[in-house]
PDB file of C-alpha atoms in Angstrom:
ATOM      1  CA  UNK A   1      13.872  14.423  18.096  1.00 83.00           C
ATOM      2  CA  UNK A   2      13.722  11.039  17.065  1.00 87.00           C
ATOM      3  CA  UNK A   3      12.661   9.926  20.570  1.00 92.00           C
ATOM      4  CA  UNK A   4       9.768  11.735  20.251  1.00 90.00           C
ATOM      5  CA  UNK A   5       8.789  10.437  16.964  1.00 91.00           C
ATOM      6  CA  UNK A   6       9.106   6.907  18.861  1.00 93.00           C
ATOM      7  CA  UNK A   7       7.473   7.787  21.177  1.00 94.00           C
ATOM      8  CA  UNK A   8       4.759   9.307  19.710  1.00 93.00           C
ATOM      9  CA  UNK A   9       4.520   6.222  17.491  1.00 94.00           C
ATOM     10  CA  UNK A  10       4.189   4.517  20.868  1.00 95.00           C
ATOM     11  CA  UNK A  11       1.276   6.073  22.253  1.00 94.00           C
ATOM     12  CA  UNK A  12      -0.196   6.369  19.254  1.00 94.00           C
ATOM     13  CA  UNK A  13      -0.616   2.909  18.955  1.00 93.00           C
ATOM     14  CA  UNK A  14      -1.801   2.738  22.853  1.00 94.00           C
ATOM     15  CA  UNK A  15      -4.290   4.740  21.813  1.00 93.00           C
ATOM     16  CA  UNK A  16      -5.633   2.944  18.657  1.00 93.00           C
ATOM     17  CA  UNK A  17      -5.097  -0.556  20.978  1.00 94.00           C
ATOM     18  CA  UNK A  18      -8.217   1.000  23.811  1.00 94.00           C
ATOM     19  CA  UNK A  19      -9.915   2.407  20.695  1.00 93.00           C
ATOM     20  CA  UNK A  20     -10.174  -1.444  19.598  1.00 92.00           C
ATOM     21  CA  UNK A  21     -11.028  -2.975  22.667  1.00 93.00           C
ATOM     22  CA  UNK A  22     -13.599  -0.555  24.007  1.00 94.00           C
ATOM     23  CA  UNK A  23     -14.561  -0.082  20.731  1.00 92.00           C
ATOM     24  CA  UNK A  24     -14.441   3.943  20.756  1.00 92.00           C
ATOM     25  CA  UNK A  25     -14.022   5.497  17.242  1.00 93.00           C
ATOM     26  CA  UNK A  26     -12.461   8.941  19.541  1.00 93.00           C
ATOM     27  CA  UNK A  27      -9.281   7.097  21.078  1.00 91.00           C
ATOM     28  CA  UNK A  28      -9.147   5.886  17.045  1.00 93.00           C
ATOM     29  CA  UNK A  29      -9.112   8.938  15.863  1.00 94.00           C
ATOM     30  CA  UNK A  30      -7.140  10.617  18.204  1.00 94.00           C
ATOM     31  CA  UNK A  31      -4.516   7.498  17.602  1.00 92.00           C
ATOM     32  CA  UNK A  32      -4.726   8.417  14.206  1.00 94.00           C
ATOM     33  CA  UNK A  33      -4.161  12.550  14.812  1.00 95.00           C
ATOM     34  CA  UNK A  34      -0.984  11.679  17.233  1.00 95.00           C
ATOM     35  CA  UNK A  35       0.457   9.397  14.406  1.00 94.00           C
ATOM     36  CA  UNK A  36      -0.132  12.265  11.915  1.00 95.00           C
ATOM     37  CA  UNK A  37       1.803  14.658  13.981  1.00 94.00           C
ATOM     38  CA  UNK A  38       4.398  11.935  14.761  1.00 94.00           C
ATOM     39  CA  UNK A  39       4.864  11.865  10.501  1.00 94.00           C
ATOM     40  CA  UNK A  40       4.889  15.708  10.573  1.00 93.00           C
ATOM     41  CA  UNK A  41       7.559  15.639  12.642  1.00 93.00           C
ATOM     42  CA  UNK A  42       9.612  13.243  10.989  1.00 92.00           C
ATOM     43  CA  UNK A  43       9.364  15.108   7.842  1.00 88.00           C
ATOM     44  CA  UNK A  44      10.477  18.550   9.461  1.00 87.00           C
ATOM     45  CA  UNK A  45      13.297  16.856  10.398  1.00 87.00           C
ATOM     46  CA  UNK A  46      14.299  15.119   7.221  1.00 86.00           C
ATOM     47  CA  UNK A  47      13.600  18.183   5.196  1.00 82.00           C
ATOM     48  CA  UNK A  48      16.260  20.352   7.593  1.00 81.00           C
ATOM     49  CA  UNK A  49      18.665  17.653   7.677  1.00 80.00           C
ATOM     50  CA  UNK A  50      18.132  17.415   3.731  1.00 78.00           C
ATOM     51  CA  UNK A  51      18.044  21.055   3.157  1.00 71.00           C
ATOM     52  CA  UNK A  52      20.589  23.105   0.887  1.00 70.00           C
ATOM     53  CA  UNK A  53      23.014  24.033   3.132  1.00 70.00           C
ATOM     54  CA  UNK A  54      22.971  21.417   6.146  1.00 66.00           C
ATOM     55  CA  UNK A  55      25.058  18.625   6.539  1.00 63.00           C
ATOM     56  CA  UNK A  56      23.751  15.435   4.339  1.00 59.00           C
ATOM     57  CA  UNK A  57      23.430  17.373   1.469  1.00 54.00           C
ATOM     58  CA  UNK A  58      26.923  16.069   0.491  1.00 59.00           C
ATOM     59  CA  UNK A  59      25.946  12.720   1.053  1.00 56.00           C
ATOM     60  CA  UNK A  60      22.976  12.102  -1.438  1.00 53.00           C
ATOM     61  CA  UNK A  61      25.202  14.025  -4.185  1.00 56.00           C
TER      62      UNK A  61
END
């Protein structure tokens, strides 16, 4: 999961780097729409590896 994160991350900032130099404001926004889901995504997982009964909940008591 957290390779996809990266490397969602990773094209997401592909995408926003031809948005600049063709100066597109589509591959910007879609840059900005992949990094959205690539925060989603990150979340989900932090809120099921944080949740009442999985594992880490030990550690932040």
């Amino acid at each position: 999961m957290v390779l996809a994160v990266v490397a969602l991350v990773a094209w997401a900032l592909r995408l926003m780097q031809a948005a600049n130099e063709k100066q597109e404001f589509s591959l910007m926004l879609a840059g900005c729409m992949v990094c959205s889901a690539a925060v989603g995504l990150a979340l989900v997982m932090v809120i099921t590896l944080a949740g009442p009964h999985a594992p880490l909940v030990h550690v932040f008591q």
